[in-house]
Structures are given as C-alpha cells and as structure tokens.
Amino acid sequence: MTEDADGMSLADRLARRIRALLISGELTPGQRLSEAAFSERFDVSRNSLREAFRLLTKDGLLRHEANRGVFVAVPTMASIIDIYRVRRMLECGALRQAWGQHPAIRVMRETADQGRVTRDRQDWAGVGSANMAFHAAVVDLADSARLNEFYERISAELRLCFGLLNDPENLHAPFVEMNETIVARLEAGRPHDAAAEMETYLNLAERTMLKALERACEPA
Amino acid sequence: MTEDADGMSLADRLARRIRALLISGELTPGQRLSEAAFSERFDVSRNSLREAFRLLTKDGLLRHEANRGVFVAVPTMASIIDIYRVRRMLECGALRQAWGQHPAIRVMRETADQGRVTRDRQDWAGVGSANMAFHAAVVDLADSARLNEFYERISAELRLCFGLLNDPENLHAPFVEMNETIVARLEAGRPHDAAAEMETYLNLAERTMLKALERACEPA
DNA sequence: TACGAGATATTGTTGAACAATATTGACATT
DNA sequence: AATGTCAATATTGTTCAACAATATCTCGTA
C-alpha cells in the first residue's frame, strides 16, 4: 500500500507520516501542532518539519495562523458541502465520459466486491477502504494525472471528516449496494445512467455526513 | 490585481514572486533554479527559499530532482493533453450545472466584452488576460472554493505553456467570438448548449496548443 | 473581578556548518 | 582523439543555534 519511501526528501516523508496520523484520527481537528514537539517526536530539525507543514497546509489538512502555529483543520458544514460539490463534478463527470473498456472499470468491480465481502464480515474499516478505492478508481476513468492528484487531496480531507465521526457502519455500509449498481451500469455500457446513480449516491452521502457532523458538534 | 501581501509568510510571498517570474516568461522551461543564486537575488535565507520552491513544486510549476535541484517545469504534449482534459471536466461541468442568475455570469459577460475590446485594439496580452479571467469565471459558476483553487493551479501551468509559445495573436484572438457565444447561451438559459460550445472551444484550443508546441520544439 | 506590565514561550527568519550527492576537470590508457 | 578513472569542487539535504517579532501566561494592583 505505502509506496517507495526512498528518493523522496525528508519533508515529503514527514508529510506522509503526519498525513497518516491525521487520517487515522490520532491527531484531532483543531489541535495545535507545536513545531518543537513534533521536531522532537520525529527527530528532525524544525526547518524540515516546517517544510512538511507547509505541504500539508497546501493540501487543506492543516491550517496555518500567523505567529500562532499550525492546527489540524476542523471540518465544517461549508467544507463538507464544498467537498461534495467537487466530488459530484469529478466523479459524475468521469463516469459520463468513461470509455467502456477502461481498465479502471475492473478496479471498480473488484473494490465493489471487496466492499460487499468486508461488509458481510462487519469489517467496517475494510468497507471504508474499499469504498475509498472504488471512488478513486472512478476518478481514474478520466485518465488525468492532475485530476487523480487533486482527488487524492480531497479524499484525504474527507477522511479527516470521517475521523471526526465515530459511526463507520452507517457511514459506509449503506453504500456497498450503490457502488455495485454504478459499476454494473458502466459494465452494461450505460455510463450516463452510472453518472446519474453516482449523483444520487453523493447527495445521500453528503446528507449523511452533514447529519453526522451536526450530531458530532452538539452532543446531547 | 495583486492581493494583500502582508500577513502571509515570507515563503508564500516568495512563491508568488517566483510564480510571477515563471508566467511572465522571465524564467524559461528547463532552467535550473540555484538555491544560492535565488536566495541572494531575493535576499532571503536558503531555508525560506526552499519552502517557496516546495510550494511551487506542489503546484506543478517547478520540478524537483533529488540532489540536483529544482527546474522550471517543461510543458510537454502529455501535460497539455492532461490540462485540457481537466479543463473539459471542470469548465463544461460548471457550465452544465450553472444556475441562471449566478453572479459569475456577469463576470463572464464583462470579460468576454473586454476580450473583444482588447482584440480590436490588437492588445494581445490584454486578450490573453481577459480570456483567462473569462474561464476562471466559468469555473466559479460551480461555487466551490477548492475547485477555484485547483483551477488557479491549472491555469498557472497553462500560462507557463503560453510563455513557451510566442504567438499570442493566434493563441487567443480566435476565441473571443466563442466566449461571447458561450455566455450568450448561458444568458439565454441554455447551460447545456453553453457546455457543448465550451467543449468545442477546448478541443480547438487544445489542438492549437499542441500544434504550437510542436512548432516550438522543432524550429526550422 | 478586571486590567496592565512584565516574564515566558512560540513562531519567523537567518546564517553557518557539515554530510551526501552530483558535476567538473585533469590525467592516464587505448 | 575518444574514453575511463579519480580526485577536486560545487550544490543540495539537513541540522543547529541564534535572535527578532509576536502571542500567551502570570501575577500584582486597582
């Protein structure tokens, strides 16, 4: 899963490690990331750490306040709405123009199946991973390196939102069936229907996320 | 045009200055950017400069080779094809789902008119600027901060490509009419037609760019 | 409690240092 | 002349220590 770690500069490797901490929920939204503490923790210089912070800030995972330091980004309604707007544009667009024999369709099929298997096993983390991989494959249909990279960034931000919520079952499980429908439409040579289905999916997912965020913000 | 320069960190300001040099063509594709030379030139420390380089690398404007330094990215056929794939997805998508009363439509109208005025004046740089602003307004129809930011990055990369070519007239002038058509379709409440027109536009622009790049690479 | 003033800690930026790697150039070999 | 070798040189990668600027905290006083 994790790719080649060598050849990349220290800051890149650092950014990757911190990103992992972020999406694993080990670092909670709003938390301040002290330069001193983290350079100590990772045994790197403050300068190198600052380069890594800068990258993650550009990715939207950290927020930078002048003279106050960097903080883990806190998901808001606005950011969720924005993220789903992006997803509708990218994923529905990719589906609509998908070539019938594109290799990514096989990846979609595999990850959709994987989603069902893990769900039946009640392995919710597995369902989440399969789901993310499914949608990355959808974007890959567009055959654009820049789009893929952009989606990766959006995807990381979304995972940050997931971390805030603690209900992986309701967050991912309901979507297994829809993924299967979408890939089936595509396999049947009906990309437009697949896109329509995806739009339904994303609207539902967005509502679910917003509702979950609402609950998370105002705990009884 | 240029926004508030204070409040931002040194690296951000540096990145902006260097970006300006890049899109103005003062730095030519493939050129190596020495850390020593640039930290001298801008009178900043190497550390700060490296942070700026990192940001621009993430934007795709610079390329980083391990232990060899950073270089101005060189546009290739592949990158142009990729960029236009992104543009088709973003701009056509934004048009298709555009709300009829969106304020960005007025910006589109204004920049389209501005394009005609500057063209009649044979102010090709002006035509280029108006054109870029027009398409930024198109993306703005989608009402997504992340999409806008992403498009800005793509846009900067594209300007880098323009710099390589030296034929602003043929590169921008033919598109004045098409922009007017597109915004007219939108004003007439026919977003789908506008999107179709945009697709035609982008296909034509892509071909023009590829042809121009070909000529630039193999000078007689 | 509210308010300032000074003490403290943190970030912003710099400059120098050194290791690791890449480039150059002189020299020898064919 | 072309090519390969190896030391000399330059550049990047990373660290460290320092200091200015700004934010946060503490505490004494009204």
Coordinates of C-alpha atoms (C1' of nucleotides) in Angstrom, one line a residue:
Chain A
M1 CA 0.0 0.0 0.0
T2 CA 2.6 2.5 1.1
E3 CA 4.8 3.4 -1.8
D4 CA 8.6 3.8 -2.1
A5 CA 9.8 5.9 0.7
D6 CA 13.3 6.5 -0.6
G7 CA 14.3 9.0 -3.2
M8 CA 11.8 11.4 -1.6
S9 CA 13.0 14.3 0.5
L10 CA 12.7 14.2 4.3
A11 CA 9.9 16.8 4.2
D12 CA 7.9 14.6 1.8
R13 CA 8.3 11.6 4.0
L14 CA 7.4 13.6 7.1
A15 CA 4.3 15.0 5.4
R16 CA 3.3 11.4 4.6
R17 CA 3.8 10.3 8.2
I18 CA 1.8 13.2 9.6
R19 CA -0.9 12.7 7.0
A20 CA -1.2 9.2 8.2
L21 CA -1.6 10.4 11.8
L22 CA -4.3 12.8 10.6
I23 CA -6.5 10.4 8.7
S24 CA -6.0 7.7 11.4
G25 CA -7.6 10.2 13.8
E26 CA -4.5 10.2 16.1
L27 CA -4.4 14.0 15.7
T28 CA -7.8 15.6 16.4
P29 CA -9.2 18.5 14.5
G30 CA -8.4 21.9 16.0
Q31 CA -5.4 20.5 17.8
R32 CA -2.3 22.7 17.6
L33 CA 0.9 21.1 16.2
S34 CA 3.9 22.5 18.1
E35 CA 7.0 22.8 16.0
A36 CA 9.2 22.0 18.9
A37 CA 7.2 19.0 20.0
F38 CA 7.0 17.4 16.5
S39 CA 10.6 18.0 15.5
E40 CA 11.5 16.3 18.8
R41 CA 9.0 13.5 18.2
F42 CA 10.2 12.7 14.6
D43 CA 13.8 13.6 15.4
V44 CA 14.1 16.1 12.6
S45 CA 15.0 19.8 12.5
R46 CA 12.4 22.5 12.8
N47 CA 13.2 23.6 9.3
S48 CA 12.4 20.2 7.8
L49 CA 9.3 20.0 9.8
R50 CA 8.1 23.4 8.6
E51 CA 8.5 22.3 5.0
A52 CA 6.3 19.3 5.7
F53 CA 3.7 21.5 7.5
R54 CA 3.6 23.8 4.5
L55 CA 2.8 20.9 2.2
L56 CA 0.0 19.6 4.4
T57 CA -1.3 23.2 4.7
K58 CA -1.5 23.4 0.9
D59 CA -3.4 20.1 1.0
G60 CA -6.0 21.6 3.3
L61 CA -5.3 19.2 6.1
L62 CA -3.6 21.8 8.3
R63 CA -4.4 25.4 8.9
H64 CA -1.8 28.0 9.4
E65 CA -2.3 31.1 11.6
A66 CA 0.4 33.7 11.5
N67 CA 2.6 33.7 14.6
R68 CA 0.4 31.1 16.2
G69 CA 1.3 27.9 14.5
V70 CA -0.4 25.2 12.6
F71 CA -3.6 23.4 13.6
V72 CA -5.3 20.4 12.4
A73 CA -8.1 21.6 10.1
V74 CA -11.6 21.3 11.5
P75 CA -14.2 20.1 9.1
T76 CA -17.2 22.4 8.9
M77 CA -20.5 22.2 7.1
A78 CA -19.1 24.5 4.5
S79 CA -16.1 22.3 3.8
I80 CA -18.3 19.2 3.5
I81 CA -20.6 20.9 1.1
D82 CA -17.7 22.1 -0.9
I83 CA -16.0 18.7 -1.0
Y84 CA -19.2 17.0 -2.2
R85 CA -19.6 19.6 -4.9
V86 CA -16.1 18.7 -6.1
R87 CA -16.9 15.0 -5.9
R88 CA -20.1 15.4 -8.0
M89 CA -18.2 17.3 -10.6
L90 CA -15.3 14.9 -10.8
E91 CA -16.9 11.5 -10.3
C92 CA -20.1 12.1 -12.3
G93 CA -18.0 13.7 -15.0
A94 CA -15.6 10.9 -15.1
L95 CA -18.4 8.3 -15.3
R96 CA -20.3 10.2 -18.0
Q97 CA -17.3 10.2 -20.4
A98 CA -16.0 6.8 -19.4
W99 CA -14.7 4.5 -22.2
G100 CA -16.4 1.1 -22.0
Q101 CA -13.2 -0.9 -21.9
H102 CA -11.2 1.3 -19.4
P103 CA -9.1 -0.8 -17.1
A104 CA -10.3 1.3 -14.1
I105 CA -13.7 -0.4 -14.5
R106 CA -12.1 -3.7 -13.4
V107 CA -10.7 -1.9 -10.4
M108 CA -14.2 -0.6 -9.7
R109 CA -15.7 -4.1 -9.9
E110 CA -13.0 -5.5 -7.6
T111 CA -13.3 -2.8 -5.0
A112 CA -17.1 -3.0 -5.1
D113 CA -17.0 -6.8 -4.5
Q114 CA -14.4 -6.2 -1.8
G115 CA -16.9 -3.8 -0.2
R116 CA -19.6 -6.4 0.0
V117 CA -17.2 -9.1 1.4
T118 CA -15.9 -6.8 4.2
R119 CA -19.4 -5.6 5.0
D120 CA -20.7 -9.1 5.4
R121 CA -17.7 -9.6 7.7
Q122 CA -18.7 -6.5 9.5
D123 CA -15.2 -5.2 9.0
W124 CA -16.2 -1.5 8.8
A125 CA -12.7 -0.2 8.4
G126 CA -12.4 -2.6 5.4
V127 CA -15.6 -1.3 3.9
G128 CA -14.3 2.2 4.3
S129 CA -11.1 1.4 2.5
A130 CA -12.8 -0.4 -0.3
N131 CA -15.2 2.5 -0.7
M132 CA -12.4 5.0 -1.0
A133 CA -10.6 2.8 -3.5
F134 CA -13.8 2.5 -5.5
H135 CA -14.2 6.2 -5.9
A136 CA -10.5 6.7 -6.7
A137 CA -11.0 4.2 -9.5
V138 CA -14.0 6.2 -10.7
V139 CA -11.9 9.4 -11.0
D140 CA -9.2 7.4 -12.7
L141 CA -11.6 6.8 -15.5
A142 CA -10.8 10.3 -16.6
D143 CA -7.2 9.4 -17.3
S144 CA -5.8 12.6 -15.9
A145 CA -2.8 12.6 -13.6
R146 CA -3.8 16.1 -12.3
L147 CA -7.3 15.1 -11.6
N148 CA -6.1 12.0 -9.7
E149 CA -3.8 14.0 -7.6
F150 CA -6.5 16.5 -6.8
Y151 CA -8.9 13.8 -5.9
E152 CA -6.3 12.3 -3.5
R153 CA -6.2 15.7 -1.7
I154 CA -10.0 15.9 -1.5
S155 CA -10.1 12.3 -0.4
A156 CA -7.6 13.0 2.5
E157 CA -9.7 15.9 3.6
L158 CA -12.8 13.7 3.6
R159 CA -11.1 11.1 5.7
L160 CA -10.3 13.8 8.1
C161 CA -14.0 14.4 8.4
F162 CA -14.7 10.7 8.8
G163 CA -12.3 10.7 11.8
L164 CA -14.5 13.2 13.5
L165 CA -17.4 10.9 13.3
N166 CA -17.4 7.5 15.0
D167 CA -20.1 5.6 13.2
P168 CA -18.3 3.8 10.4
E169 CA -21.1 1.4 9.9
N170 CA -23.8 3.9 8.9
L171 CA -21.2 6.0 7.2
H172 CA -20.0 3.3 4.7
A173 CA -22.2 0.2 4.8
P174 CA -25.3 1.6 3.1
F175 CA -23.2 2.4 0.0
V176 CA -22.0 -1.0 -0.9
E177 CA -25.1 -1.7 -3.0
M178 CA -24.9 1.6 -4.8
N179 CA -21.3 1.0 -5.8
E180 CA -22.3 -2.3 -7.3
T181 CA -25.1 -0.6 -9.2
I182 CA -22.8 2.0 -10.5
V183 CA -20.2 -0.4 -11.8
A184 CA -23.0 -2.6 -13.3
R185 CA -24.4 0.3 -15.2
L186 CA -20.9 1.0 -16.6
E187 CA -20.3 -2.6 -17.5
A188 CA -23.6 -2.6 -19.3
G189 CA -22.4 0.3 -21.4
R190 CA -24.6 2.9 -19.8
P191 CA -22.2 5.5 -18.5
H192 CA -24.9 8.1 -18.3
D193 CA -27.0 6.0 -16.0
A194 CA -23.9 5.3 -13.9
A195 CA -23.4 9.0 -13.5
A196 CA -27.0 9.6 -12.5
E197 CA -26.7 6.8 -9.9
M198 CA -23.5 8.4 -8.6
E199 CA -25.2 11.7 -8.2
T200 CA -27.9 10.1 -6.1
Y201 CA -25.1 8.4 -4.1
L202 CA -23.2 11.6 -3.5
N203 CA -26.3 13.5 -2.5
L204 CA -27.2 10.8 0.0
A205 CA -23.6 10.6 1.3
E206 CA -23.5 14.4 1.7
R207 CA -26.7 14.4 3.7
T208 CA -25.4 11.6 5.9
M209 CA -22.1 13.4 6.5
L210 CA -23.8 16.7 7.3
K211 CA -26.2 15.0 9.7
A212 CA -23.4 13.1 11.4
L213 CA -21.3 16.3 11.7
E214 CA -24.3 18.0 13.3
R215 CA -24.6 15.3 15.8
A216 CA -20.9 15.3 16.5
C217 CA -20.9 19.0 17.1
E218 CA -23.8 19.1 19.5
P219 CA -23.5 16.0 21.7
A220 CA -26.5 15.5 24.0
Chain B
M1 CA -4.7 42.9 -9.2
T2 CA -2.2 41.6 -6.7
E3 CA -3.7 41.0 -3.4
D4 CA -2.7 41.8 0.2
A5 CA 1.0 40.9 0.5
D6 CA 1.2 41.2 4.3
G7 CA 0.0 38.7 6.8
M8 CA 1.4 36.0 4.5
S9 CA 4.6 34.3 5.4
L10 CA 7.9 35.0 3.6
A11 CA 7.8 31.7 1.8
D12 CA 4.3 32.5 0.4
R13 CA 5.4 35.9 -0.8
L14 CA 8.5 34.4 -2.3
A15 CA 6.4 31.8 -4.1
R16 CA 4.2 34.5 -5.5
R17 CA 7.1 36.5 -6.8
I18 CA 8.7 33.5 -8.4
R19 CA 5.4 32.4 -9.9
A20 CA 5.1 35.8 -11.5
L21 CA 8.6 35.4 -13.0
L22 CA 7.5 32.0 -14.3
I23 CA 4.4 33.1 -16.0
S24 CA 5.9 36.2 -17.4
G25 CA 8.4 34.0 -19.1
E26 CA 11.4 35.5 -17.4
L27 CA 12.3 32.0 -16.3
T28 CA 12.4 29.6 -19.1
P29 CA 11.3 26.0 -19.0
G30 CA 14.0 23.5 -18.1
Q31 CA 16.1 26.2 -16.5
R32 CA 17.7 25.3 -13.2
L33 CA 17.0 27.5 -10.2
S34 CA 20.0 27.6 -8.0
E35 CA 19.3 27.9 -4.3
A36 CA 22.3 30.1 -3.7
A37 CA 21.6 32.4 -6.6
F38 CA 18.0 32.9 -5.7
S39 CA 18.4 33.4 -2.0
E40 CA 21.0 36.0 -3.0
R41 CA 18.7 37.6 -5.5
F42 CA 15.7 37.9 -3.2
D43 CA 17.8 38.5 -0.2
V44 CA 16.4 35.7 1.9
S45 CA 17.8 32.6 3.5
R46 CA 18.1 29.4 1.7
N47 CA 15.7 27.8 4.1
S48 CA 12.9 30.2 3.3
L49 CA 13.6 29.9 -0.4
R50 CA 13.4 26.1 -0.1
E51 CA 9.9 26.4 1.4
A52 CA 8.8 28.5 -1.5
F53 CA 10.3 26.1 -4.0
R54 CA 8.4 23.3 -2.4
L55 CA 5.1 25.1 -2.8
L56 CA 5.7 25.8 -6.4
T57 CA 6.8 22.2 -7.0
K58 CA 3.5 21.1 -5.5
D59 CA 1.8 23.4 -7.9
G60 CA 3.5 21.7 -10.8
L61 CA 5.4 24.8 -11.9
L62 CA 8.7 23.5 -10.8
R63 CA 10.2 20.1 -10.9
H64 CA 12.4 18.7 -8.2
E65 CA 15.2 16.3 -8.8
A66 CA 16.9 14.7 -5.8
N67 CA 20.3 16.2 -5.1
R68 CA 20.2 18.1 -8.3
G69 CA 17.9 21.0 -7.5
V70 CA 14.7 22.5 -8.9
F71 CA 14.0 23.2 -12.5
V72 CA 11.3 25.1 -14.3
A73 CA 8.8 22.6 -15.5
V74 CA 8.9 22.0 -19.2
P75 CA 5.5 21.7 -20.9
T76 CA 5.0 18.5 -22.9
M77 CA 2.4 17.1 -25.1
A78 CA 1.3 14.9 -22.3
S79 CA 0.9 17.8 -19.9
I80 CA -1.1 19.8 -22.4
I81 CA -3.4 16.9 -23.1
D82 CA -3.8 16.4 -19.4
I83 CA -4.5 20.0 -18.7
Y84 CA -7.2 20.2 -21.3
R85 CA -8.8 17.1 -20.0
V86 CA -9.1 18.8 -16.7
R87 CA -10.5 21.9 -18.3
R88 CA -13.1 20.0 -20.2
M89 CA -14.2 18.3 -17.0
L90 CA -14.2 21.5 -14.9
E91 CA -15.5 24.1 -17.3
C92 CA -18.0 22.1 -19.1
G93 CA -19.2 20.6 -15.8
A94 CA -19.5 24.0 -14.3
L95 CA -21.5 25.4 -17.3
R96 CA -23.8 22.4 -17.4
Q97 CA -25.0 22.8 -13.8
A98 CA -24.9 26.6 -13.8
W99 CA -27.7 28.5 -12.1
G100 CA -29.2 31.0 -14.4
Q101 CA -28.8 34.0 -12.0
H102 CA -25.3 33.2 -10.9
P103 CA -23.2 36.4 -10.4
A104 CA -20.3 34.8 -12.2
I105 CA -22.3 35.1 -15.4
R106 CA -22.0 38.9 -15.2
V107 CA -18.2 38.5 -14.9
M108 CA -18.2 36.2 -17.9
R109 CA -20.1 38.8 -19.9
E110 CA -17.7 41.6 -18.8
T111 CA -14.6 39.6 -19.6
A112 CA -16.0 38.5 -22.9
D113 CA -16.7 42.1 -23.8
Q114 CA -13.2 43.1 -22.6
G115 CA -11.8 40.4 -24.9
R116 CA -13.4 41.9 -27.9
V117 CA -12.3 45.5 -27.0
T118 CA -8.7 44.5 -26.5
R119 CA -8.7 42.3 -29.6
D120 CA -9.9 45.2 -31.7
R121 CA -7.1 47.2 -30.2
Q122 CA -4.7 44.5 -31.1
D123 CA -3.6 44.3 -27.5
W124 CA -2.9 40.6 -27.4
A125 CA -1.7 40.5 -23.9
G126 CA -5.0 42.1 -22.9
V127 CA -6.9 39.5 -24.8
G128 CA -5.0 36.8 -23.0
S129 CA -5.8 38.2 -19.6
A130 CA -9.4 38.7 -20.4
N131 CA -9.6 35.2 -21.7
M132 CA -8.1 33.7 -18.6
A133 CA -10.5 35.8 -16.4
F134 CA -13.4 34.6 -18.5
H135 CA -12.6 30.9 -17.9
A136 CA -11.9 31.5 -14.2
A137 CA -15.4 32.9 -14.0
V138 CA -16.8 29.8 -15.7
V139 CA -15.2 27.6 -13.0
D140 CA -16.6 30.0 -10.4
L141 CA -20.1 29.0 -11.5
A142 CA -19.6 25.8 -9.6
D143 CA -19.3 27.7 -6.3
S144 CA -16.5 25.7 -4.9
A145 CA -13.5 27.2 -3.2
R146 CA -11.5 24.0 -3.8
L147 CA -12.4 23.9 -7.5
N148 CA -11.4 27.5 -7.9
E149 CA -8.1 26.9 -6.2
F150 CA -7.4 23.9 -8.3
Y151 CA -8.2 25.8 -11.5
E152 CA -5.9 28.5 -10.5
R153 CA -3.1 26.0 -10.3
I154 CA -4.0 24.5 -13.7
S155 CA -4.3 28.0 -15.1
A156 CA -0.8 28.9 -13.9
E157 CA 0.6 25.8 -15.6
L158 CA -1.2 26.7 -18.8
R159 CA 0.3 30.2 -18.7
L160 CA 3.7 28.5 -18.4
C161 CA 2.9 26.8 -21.7
F162 CA 1.9 30.0 -23.3
G163 CA 5.2 31.5 -22.4
L164 CA 6.9 28.8 -24.4
L165 CA 5.0 29.9 -27.5
N166 CA 5.3 33.3 -29.0
D167 CA 2.2 33.8 -31.0
P168 CA -0.3 35.4 -28.7
E169 CA -2.5 36.6 -31.5
N170 CA -3.3 33.1 -32.9
L171 CA -3.3 31.7 -29.4
H172 CA -6.1 33.9 -28.0
A173 CA -7.7 36.1 -30.6
P174 CA -9.7 33.3 -32.4
F175 CA -11.5 32.6 -29.1
V176 CA -13.1 35.9 -28.5
E177 CA -16.2 35.0 -30.5
M178 CA -16.6 31.7 -28.9
N179 CA -16.5 33.2 -25.4
E180 CA -19.3 35.5 -26.4
T181 CA -21.3 32.6 -27.8
I182 CA -20.9 30.7 -24.6
V183 CA -22.0 33.4 -22.3
A184 CA -24.9 34.2 -24.6
R185 CA -26.1 30.6 -24.4
L186 CA -25.9 30.9 -20.6
E187 CA -27.8 34.2 -20.6
A188 CA -30.4 32.6 -22.8
G189 CA -30.9 29.9 -20.1
R190 CA -29.3 27.1 -22.2
P191 CA -26.5 25.9 -20.0
H192 CA -26.3 22.6 -21.8
D193 CA -25.7 24.4 -25.1
A194 CA -23.1 26.5 -23.4
A195 CA -21.3 23.4 -22.2
A196 CA -21.3 21.9 -25.7
E197 CA -19.9 25.1 -27.1
M198 CA -17.2 25.1 -24.5
E199 CA -16.3 21.5 -25.4
T200 CA -15.8 22.6 -29.0
Y201 CA -13.8 25.6 -27.8
L202 CA -11.5 23.5 -25.6
N203 CA -10.9 20.8 -28.3
L204 CA -9.9 23.6 -30.7
A205 CA -7.7 25.3 -28.2
E206 CA -6.0 22.0 -27.3
R207 CA -5.2 21.3 -30.9
T208 CA -3.9 24.8 -31.4
M209 CA -1.7 24.5 -28.3
L210 CA -0.3 21.1 -29.4
K211 CA 0.4 22.4 -32.8
A212 CA 2.1 25.4 -31.5
L213 CA 4.2 23.3 -29.1
E214 CA 5.2 21.1 -31.9
R215 CA 6.4 24.1 -33.9
A216 CA 8.2 25.5 -30.8
C217 CA 10.1 22.2 -30.3
E218 CA 11.2 21.7 -33.8
P219 CA 12.2 25.1 -35.1
A220 CA 13.1 25.1 -38.8
Chain C
dT1 C1' -13.2 40.8 39.1
dA2 C1' -10.9 43.4 35.8
dC3 C1' -6.7 45.3 34.0
dG4 C1' -1.8 46.1 32.8
dA5 C1' 3.0 45.1 32.7
dG6 C1' 6.5 42.2 32.7
dA7 C1' 8.1 37.3 32.1
dT8 C1' 7.9 33.4 29.2
dA9 C1' 7.1 30.6 25.3
dT10 C1' 6.4 30.1 20.3
dT11 C1' 6.8 31.2 15.7
dG12 C1' 9.5 33.6 11.8
dT13 C1' 13.8 34.0 9.7
dT14 C1' 18.6 33.9 9.4
dG15 C1' 23.4 32.3 8.9
dA16 C1' 26.7 28.9 9.4
dA17 C1' 28.0 24.3 9.4
dC18 C1' 28.5 19.6 7.7
dA19 C1' 27.2 15.2 5.2
dA20 C1' 25.7 13.3 0.9
dT21 C1' 25.5 13.6 -3.8
dA22 C1' 26.5 15.5 -8.4
dT23 C1' 29.5 17.9 -11.6
dT24 C1' 33.9 19.2 -13.3
dG25 C1' 38.4 18.7 -14.8
dA26 C1' 42.9 16.8 -15.1
dC27 C1' 45.2 12.8 -16.3
dA28 C1' 46.2 8.2 -18.0
dT29 C1' 45.0 4.5 -21.3
dT30 C1' 43.7 2.7 -25.6
Chain D
dA1 C1' 41.0 11.6 -30.5
dA2 C1' 38.0 9.2 -27.6
dT3 C1' 37.3 7.2 -23.2
dG4 C1' 37.6 5.8 -18.5
dT5 C1' 39.3 7.0 -13.6
dC6 C1' 39.8 9.6 -9.7
dA7 C1' 40.4 13.5 -7.0
dA8 C1' 38.7 18.5 -6.6
dT9 C1' 34.8 21.3 -6.5
dA10 C1' 30.1 22.8 -6.2
dT11 C1' 25.4 22.0 -4.9
dT12 C1' 21.8 20.1 -2.4
dG13 C1' 20.0 18.0 2.1
dT14 C1' 19.7 18.6 6.8
dT15 C1' 20.8 20.2 11.2
dC16 C1' 21.8 23.5 14.8
dA17 C1' 22.0 27.8 17.2
dA18 C1' 20.7 32.3 17.4
dC19 C1' 17.6 36.4 17.5
dA20 C1' 13.5 39.3 16.4
dA21 C1' 8.6 39.5 16.4
dT22 C1' 4.5 38.1 18.2
dA23 C1' 1.5 35.6 21.2
dT24 C1' 0.4 33.7 25.8
dC25 C1' 0.8 33.4 30.6
dT26 C1' 1.5 35.2 35.4
dC27 C1' 0.8 38.0 38.9
dG28 C1' 0.3 42.2 41.4
dT29 C1' -2.7 46.1 41.7
dA30 C1' -6.8 48.9 41.5

